[in-house]
């Protein structure tokens, strides 16, 4: 048995070379992707993943090459939202793993495609693992999903973050050239309270906030396309003014968004000319305006 005294240098693990080669691999992938944007929220269930999928749909519809990294490792939903059969085996070769291809040719890498069955949870380790250990493993998994995926040339990579603001420091470290984050909230006071923490954290980390989207802002009747009030809540625009970040979109509650996703179809693909489709397009215009050279 070796003791610490017996170990010379790195003990034969060649750890420095391993780290350097991992970094080079990650850099090689990221250099082929022009713009990287994270989509975040405070609370879960506010429509962050639906917005990610439909913003990606809008970008793809405009002719851009788009990929999505489903960084919501414990609650992945991108396969469902983009109509990807997660029972299909991913193609793996010596270069890495090919992403799944969803609606509008959007490339997706999601934990969902790596799990043994659609209802399998992610099991990081045996029960009782400490939060620090789980966090370390989640960070490693994110690095591998980014670096081992054959993304190819992309115009945009959207990163659908888990709810809350826990993983943004990892993403910022892995992708220092990140364009910034889009924050999503619904009008409820609770959602705004929690998203404001996420905004503060990004400000403290020096991560640029591209802007705030208010989702489920009003109700669109699926029969007549008329718009009406849905929630009573503080004005989300006021929150953006208070936090000094751009207010970039007001997306109505539209039952067709969830209906489409249940059948594995992308809302934007079929309804880009509806009031909601146009609101998503408007948000995308604002996102593009904030990114140089687009
Ligand atoms: P999150 O990623 O924040 O957890 P999801 O995108 O999974 O939220 O959305 C939660 C639920 O709300 C889903 O059933 C989704 O279809 C629905 N949803 C999201 N945005 C809208 C919207 N604008 N109108 C109607 N339903 C929506």
Short mmCIF file of C-alpha atoms and ligand atoms in Angstrom, two decimals:
data_model
loop_
_atom_site.label_atom_id
_atom_site.label_comp_id
_atom_site.label_asym_id
_atom_site.label_seq_id
_atom_site.Cartn_x
_atom_site.Cartn_y
_atom_site.Cartn_z
CA UNK A 1 0.00 0.00 0.00
CA UNK A 2 1.29 3.49 -0.92
CA UNK A 3 1.45 6.20 1.70
CA UNK A 4 1.65 9.95 1.03
CA UNK A 5 5.40 9.75 1.66
CA UNK A 6 5.73 7.27 -1.24
CA UNK A 7 3.98 9.51 -3.70
CA UNK A 8 6.33 11.46 -5.92
CA UNK A 9 4.88 14.38 -7.92
CA UNK A 10 1.29 13.52 -8.87
CA UNK A 11 1.65 9.89 -7.88
CA UNK A 12 1.61 8.75 -11.50
CA UNK A 13 -1.92 9.95 -12.21
CA UNK A 14 -0.72 12.56 -14.70
CA UNK A 15 -3.43 14.78 -13.25
CA UNK A 16 -2.10 18.04 -14.69
CA UNK A 17 -2.12 16.66 -18.25
CA UNK A 18 -5.63 15.26 -17.69
CA UNK A 19 -6.96 18.63 -16.55
CA UNK A 20 -5.22 20.44 -19.42
CA UNK A 21 -6.63 18.00 -21.96
CA UNK A 22 -10.17 18.32 -20.49
CA UNK A 23 -9.93 22.12 -20.68
CA UNK A 24 -8.71 21.98 -24.28
CA UNK A 25 -11.57 19.68 -25.22
CA UNK A 26 -14.14 22.01 -23.65
CA UNK A 27 -12.54 25.05 -25.31
CA UNK A 28 -12.53 23.27 -28.68
CA UNK A 29 -16.30 22.69 -28.43
CA UNK A 30 -17.13 26.16 -27.16
CA UNK A 31 -15.02 27.95 -29.77
CA UNK A 32 -17.38 26.62 -32.46
CA UNK A 33 -20.41 28.17 -30.72
CA UNK A 34 -20.84 31.90 -31.36
CA UNK A 35 -23.16 32.90 -28.50
CA UNK A 36 -24.00 31.23 -25.20
CA UNK A 37 -26.96 32.39 -23.10
CA UNK A 38 -28.34 30.99 -19.82
CA UNK A 39 -32.06 31.07 -19.05
CA UNK A 40 -32.79 31.29 -15.33
CA UNK A 41 -35.66 31.78 -12.88
CA UNK A 42 -36.03 31.99 -9.16
CA UNK A 43 -38.88 29.55 -8.58
CA UNK A 44 -39.62 26.40 -10.56
CA UNK A 45 -42.80 26.19 -12.61
CA UNK A 46 -42.70 29.75 -13.96
CA UNK A 47 -42.13 28.59 -17.53
CA UNK A 48 -38.33 28.89 -17.77
CA UNK A 49 -37.94 25.66 -19.78
CA UNK A 50 -40.93 26.47 -21.99
CA UNK A 51 -39.40 29.88 -22.71
CA UNK A 52 -35.99 28.30 -23.43
CA UNK A 53 -37.54 25.86 -25.92
CA UNK A 54 -39.66 28.51 -27.65
CA UNK A 55 -36.87 31.12 -27.77
CA UNK A 56 -34.71 28.39 -29.35
CA UNK A 57 -37.59 27.68 -31.76
CA UNK A 58 -37.82 31.33 -32.71
CA UNK A 59 -34.04 31.57 -33.30
CA UNK A 60 -34.08 28.38 -35.40
CA UNK A 61 -37.05 29.72 -37.36
CA UNK A 62 -34.92 32.77 -38.23
CA UNK A 63 -32.29 30.50 -39.73
CA UNK A 64 -29.84 30.30 -36.84
CA UNK A 65 -28.19 27.02 -35.79
CA UNK A 66 -29.31 26.42 -32.21
CA UNK A 67 -28.50 24.00 -29.41
CA UNK A 68 -29.84 23.61 -25.89
CA UNK A 69 -27.97 22.25 -22.91
CA UNK A 70 -30.55 21.02 -20.41
CA UNK A 71 -28.65 21.98 -17.26
CA UNK A 72 -31.68 21.18 -15.11
CA UNK A 73 -30.06 17.83 -14.29
CA UNK A 74 -32.60 16.73 -11.70
CA UNK A 75 -35.69 17.89 -13.61
CA UNK A 76 -34.82 17.68 -17.31
CA UNK A 77 -37.66 18.57 -19.68
CA UNK A 78 -36.11 19.54 -23.02
CA UNK A 79 -36.67 16.15 -24.67
CA UNK A 80 -40.39 16.36 -23.93
CA UNK A 81 -40.60 20.00 -25.02
CA UNK A 82 -38.83 19.40 -28.34
CA UNK A 83 -40.43 16.08 -29.20
CA UNK A 84 -37.34 13.92 -28.65
CA UNK A 85 -37.84 10.23 -27.93
CA UNK A 86 -35.56 9.74 -24.95
CA UNK A 87 -35.60 5.98 -25.39
CA UNK A 88 -33.56 6.43 -28.56
CA UNK A 89 -29.90 5.57 -28.03
CA UNK A 90 -27.43 8.42 -28.44
CA UNK A 91 -24.71 7.93 -31.04
CA UNK A 92 -21.30 7.79 -29.39
CA UNK A 93 -17.97 7.76 -31.22
CA UNK A 94 -14.40 8.63 -30.33
CA UNK A 95 -15.11 12.34 -30.84
CA UNK A 96 -17.88 12.36 -28.24
CA UNK A 97 -21.65 11.97 -28.16
CA UNK A 98 -24.02 13.33 -30.80
CA UNK A 99 -26.79 15.50 -29.36
CA UNK A 100 -30.43 14.54 -29.93
CA UNK A 101 -32.20 16.48 -32.68
CA UNK A 102 -35.53 18.05 -31.75
CA UNK A 103 -38.12 20.26 -33.44
CA UNK A 104 -36.70 22.73 -36.00
CA UNK A 105 -33.40 20.78 -35.93
CA UNK A 106 -32.53 22.13 -32.48
CA UNK A 107 -29.66 20.10 -30.96
CA UNK A 108 -30.32 19.00 -27.40
CA UNK A 109 -28.19 17.41 -24.72
CA UNK A 110 -30.22 16.40 -21.71
CA UNK A 111 -29.86 14.06 -18.76
CA UNK A 112 -33.17 12.62 -19.96
CA UNK A 113 -31.41 10.98 -22.91
CA UNK A 114 -28.82 9.39 -20.61
CA UNK A 115 -31.14 7.80 -18.06
CA UNK A 116 -32.20 4.14 -18.35
CA UNK A 117 -35.93 4.91 -18.67
CA UNK A 118 -38.10 8.06 -19.04
CA UNK A 119 -39.19 7.98 -15.38
CA UNK A 120 -35.74 7.23 -13.89
CA UNK A 121 -34.56 9.89 -11.45
CA UNK A 122 -30.93 11.00 -11.44
CA UNK A 123 -29.17 9.05 -8.67
CA UNK A 124 -25.88 10.75 -7.93
CA UNK A 125 -24.69 8.27 -5.36
CA UNK A 126 -25.88 6.27 -2.36
CA UNK A 127 -28.26 7.89 0.11
CA UNK A 128 -26.56 10.19 2.54
CA UNK A 129 -24.19 11.94 0.13
CA UNK A 130 -23.40 15.41 1.40
CA UNK A 131 -24.74 18.46 -0.42
CA UNK A 132 -21.16 19.48 -1.21
CA UNK A 133 -20.44 16.13 -2.87
CA UNK A 134 -23.67 16.21 -4.90
CA UNK A 135 -22.86 19.78 -5.95
CA UNK A 136 -19.36 18.71 -7.05
CA UNK A 137 -20.80 15.85 -9.08
CA UNK A 138 -23.40 18.12 -10.68
CA UNK A 139 -20.65 20.52 -11.71
CA UNK A 140 -18.60 17.66 -13.18
CA UNK A 141 -21.67 16.40 -15.04
CA UNK A 142 -22.28 19.87 -16.53
CA UNK A 143 -18.67 20.09 -17.70
CA UNK A 144 -18.92 16.66 -19.32
CA UNK A 145 -22.27 17.40 -20.98
CA UNK A 146 -20.72 20.54 -22.47
CA UNK A 147 -17.36 19.07 -23.42
CA UNK A 148 -18.32 15.58 -24.58
CA UNK A 149 -21.18 16.66 -26.85
CA UNK A 150 -20.49 17.00 -30.59
CA UNK A 151 -22.27 20.36 -30.80
CA UNK A 152 -20.61 21.27 -34.09
CA UNK A 153 -20.91 24.85 -35.35
CA UNK A 154 -23.74 26.69 -33.58
CA UNK A 155 -24.93 30.29 -33.62
CA UNK A 156 -26.60 30.00 -30.22
CA UNK A 157 -26.35 27.62 -27.29
CA UNK A 158 -29.12 28.18 -24.74
CA UNK A 159 -28.53 26.76 -21.28
CA UNK A 160 -31.71 25.88 -19.43
CA UNK A 161 -30.64 26.31 -15.80
CA UNK A 162 -32.25 24.56 -12.81
CA UNK A 163 -34.57 26.78 -10.70
CA UNK A 164 -32.72 29.05 -8.28
CA UNK A 165 -29.24 30.42 -8.74
CA UNK A 166 -27.03 27.60 -7.45
CA UNK A 167 -25.30 26.52 -10.67
CA UNK A 168 -24.63 29.86 -12.36
CA UNK A 169 -21.14 30.17 -10.84
CA UNK A 170 -20.26 26.79 -12.38
CA UNK A 171 -21.56 27.86 -15.79
CA UNK A 172 -19.71 31.18 -15.58
CA UNK A 173 -16.49 29.30 -14.73
CA UNK A 174 -16.98 26.77 -17.55
CA UNK A 175 -18.05 29.43 -20.09
CA UNK A 176 -16.33 32.72 -19.21
CA UNK A 177 -17.52 34.24 -22.51
CA UNK A 178 -21.21 33.66 -21.58
CA UNK A 179 -23.22 36.52 -23.15
CA UNK A 180 -25.39 36.73 -20.06
CA UNK A 181 -28.59 35.43 -18.53
CA UNK A 182 -32.26 35.88 -19.30
CA UNK A 183 -34.36 35.83 -16.12
CA UNK A 184 -37.96 34.56 -16.18
CA UNK A 185 -40.68 35.28 -13.62
CA UNK A 186 -44.45 35.18 -13.39
CA UNK A 187 -46.28 38.20 -11.92
CA UNK A 188 -46.83 36.61 -8.46
CA UNK A 189 -45.13 38.37 -5.52
CA UNK A 190 -43.42 35.11 -4.48
CA UNK A 191 -41.90 34.47 -7.90
CA UNK A 192 -40.72 38.09 -8.14
CA UNK A 193 -39.24 37.91 -4.64
CA UNK A 194 -37.20 34.82 -5.56
CA UNK A 195 -36.15 36.00 -9.03
CA UNK A 196 -34.87 39.22 -7.46
CA UNK A 197 -32.43 37.09 -5.41
CA UNK A 198 -31.22 35.45 -8.61
CA UNK A 199 -30.72 38.89 -10.19
CA UNK A 200 -28.75 40.06 -7.13
CA UNK A 201 -26.56 36.95 -7.25
CA UNK A 202 -25.77 37.48 -10.94
CA UNK A 203 -24.95 41.12 -10.27
CA UNK A 204 -22.62 40.09 -7.44
CA UNK A 205 -20.89 37.54 -9.67
CA UNK A 206 -20.54 40.11 -12.46
CA UNK A 207 -22.71 38.02 -14.81
CA UNK A 208 -24.49 40.25 -17.33
CA UNK A 209 -28.30 40.16 -17.18
CA UNK A 210 -29.69 40.38 -20.69
CA UNK A 211 -33.13 41.08 -19.30
CA UNK A 212 -36.26 39.98 -17.49
CA UNK A 213 -39.19 38.17 -19.11
CA UNK A 214 -42.62 38.24 -17.50
CA UNK A 215 -44.29 34.93 -18.33
CA UNK A 216 -48.00 34.12 -17.87
CA UNK A 217 -48.60 37.87 -17.76
CA UNK A 218 -52.16 37.69 -19.06
CA UNK A 219 -54.62 35.14 -20.44
CA UNK A 220 -55.13 34.46 -24.15
CA UNK A 221 -58.44 32.79 -25.02
CA UNK A 222 -57.59 29.84 -27.31
CA UNK A 223 -60.87 30.31 -29.18
CA UNK A 224 -60.84 34.01 -30.02
CA UNK A 225 -57.19 35.04 -29.28
CA UNK A 226 -58.52 37.84 -26.97
CA UNK A 227 -56.21 38.90 -24.11
CA UNK A 228 -57.38 39.37 -20.48
CA UNK A 229 -55.89 39.72 -16.96
CA UNK A 230 -54.80 36.49 -15.24
CA UNK A 231 -52.88 37.25 -12.02
CA UNK A 232 -53.06 40.17 -9.67
CA UNK A 233 -49.44 41.00 -8.97
CA UNK A 234 -46.94 43.79 -8.75
CA UNK A 235 -45.78 45.21 -12.03
CA UNK A 236 -42.81 43.11 -13.18
CA UNK A 237 -41.58 46.08 -15.20
CA UNK A 238 -41.16 47.96 -11.91
CA UNK A 239 -38.93 45.14 -10.62
CA UNK A 240 -36.74 45.45 -13.72
CA UNK A 241 -36.52 49.22 -13.23
CA UNK A 242 -35.65 48.80 -9.55
CA UNK A 243 -32.94 46.27 -10.44
CA UNK A 244 -31.80 48.40 -13.40
CA UNK A 245 -32.07 45.56 -15.90
CA UNK A 246 -33.91 45.60 -19.24
CA UNK A 247 -37.52 44.40 -19.33
CA UNK A 248 -37.46 42.29 -22.50
CA UNK A 249 -40.74 40.48 -22.82
CA UNK A 250 -44.29 40.00 -21.63
CA UNK A 251 -45.57 36.56 -22.58
CA UNK A 252 -49.26 35.80 -22.02
CA UNK A 253 -50.61 32.63 -20.40
CA UNK A 254 -51.60 30.56 -23.41
CA UNK A 255 -52.97 27.05 -22.80
CA UNK A 256 -51.64 25.97 -26.20
CA UNK A 257 -48.08 26.19 -24.79
CA UNK A 258 -48.67 23.35 -22.35
CA UNK A 259 -51.02 21.46 -24.66
CA UNK A 260 -48.39 21.41 -27.41
CA UNK A 261 -45.61 20.34 -25.05
CA UNK A 262 -47.70 17.41 -23.78
CA UNK A 263 -47.79 16.02 -27.28
CA UNK A 264 -44.07 16.69 -27.83
CA UNK A 265 -44.69 19.61 -30.19
CA UNK A 266 -43.13 23.04 -29.99
CA UNK A 267 -45.67 25.85 -29.57
CA UNK A 268 -43.65 28.38 -31.61
CA UNK A 269 -43.46 26.04 -34.57
CA UNK A 270 -47.24 26.09 -35.06
CA UNK A 271 -48.28 29.44 -33.58
CA UNK A 272 -45.56 31.95 -34.38
CA UNK A 273 -48.14 34.39 -35.78
CA UNK A 274 -50.41 34.27 -32.70
CA UNK A 275 -50.29 37.03 -30.04
CA UNK A 276 -48.13 34.75 -27.87
CA UNK A 277 -45.87 33.77 -30.78
CA UNK A 278 -45.32 37.45 -31.58
CA UNK A 279 -44.57 38.20 -27.91
CA UNK A 280 -41.89 35.48 -27.95
CA UNK A 281 -40.47 36.97 -31.17
CA UNK A 282 -40.37 40.40 -29.54
CA UNK A 283 -38.43 38.98 -26.57
CA UNK A 284 -35.98 37.37 -29.01
CA UNK A 285 -35.54 40.72 -30.82
CA UNK A 286 -34.62 42.28 -27.48
CA UNK A 287 -32.20 39.48 -26.63
CA UNK A 288 -30.45 39.86 -30.00
CA UNK A 289 -30.25 43.65 -29.56
CA UNK A 290 -28.25 43.15 -26.37
CA UNK A 291 -25.68 40.92 -28.06
CA UNK A 292 -22.94 42.58 -30.10
CA UNK A 293 -22.43 41.43 -33.72
CA UNK A 294 -25.82 39.76 -34.23
P1 LIG B 1 -40.05 25.76 -15.29
O1 LIG B 1 -39.03 25.40 -16.31
O2 LIG B 1 -39.92 27.16 -14.81
O3 LIG B 1 -40.15 24.78 -14.16
P2 LIG B 1 -42.02 24.95 -17.27
O4 LIG B 1 -41.50 25.53 -18.52
O5 LIG B 1 -41.81 23.48 -17.04
O6 LIG B 1 -41.49 25.76 -15.99
O7 LIG B 1 -43.56 25.32 -17.20
C1 LIG B 1 -44.40 24.89 -16.14
C2 LIG B 1 -45.79 24.62 -16.73
O8 LIG B 1 -46.35 25.85 -17.18
C3 LIG B 1 -45.77 23.69 -17.92
O9 LIG B 1 -46.92 22.87 -17.87
C4 LIG B 1 -45.84 24.64 -19.12
O10 LIG B 1 -46.45 24.04 -20.24
C5 LIG B 1 -46.71 25.75 -18.56
N1 LIG B 1 -46.45 27.07 -19.17
C6 LIG B 1 -45.28 27.74 -19.21
N2 LIG B 1 -45.43 28.96 -19.78
C7 LIG B 1 -46.74 29.04 -20.11
C8 LIG B 1 -47.54 30.05 -20.74
N3 LIG B 1 -47.03 31.22 -21.12
N4 LIG B 1 -48.86 29.77 -20.92
C9 LIG B 1 -49.40 28.59 -20.51
N5 LIG B 1 -48.71 27.62 -19.92
C10 LIG B 1 -47.40 27.84 -19.71
#
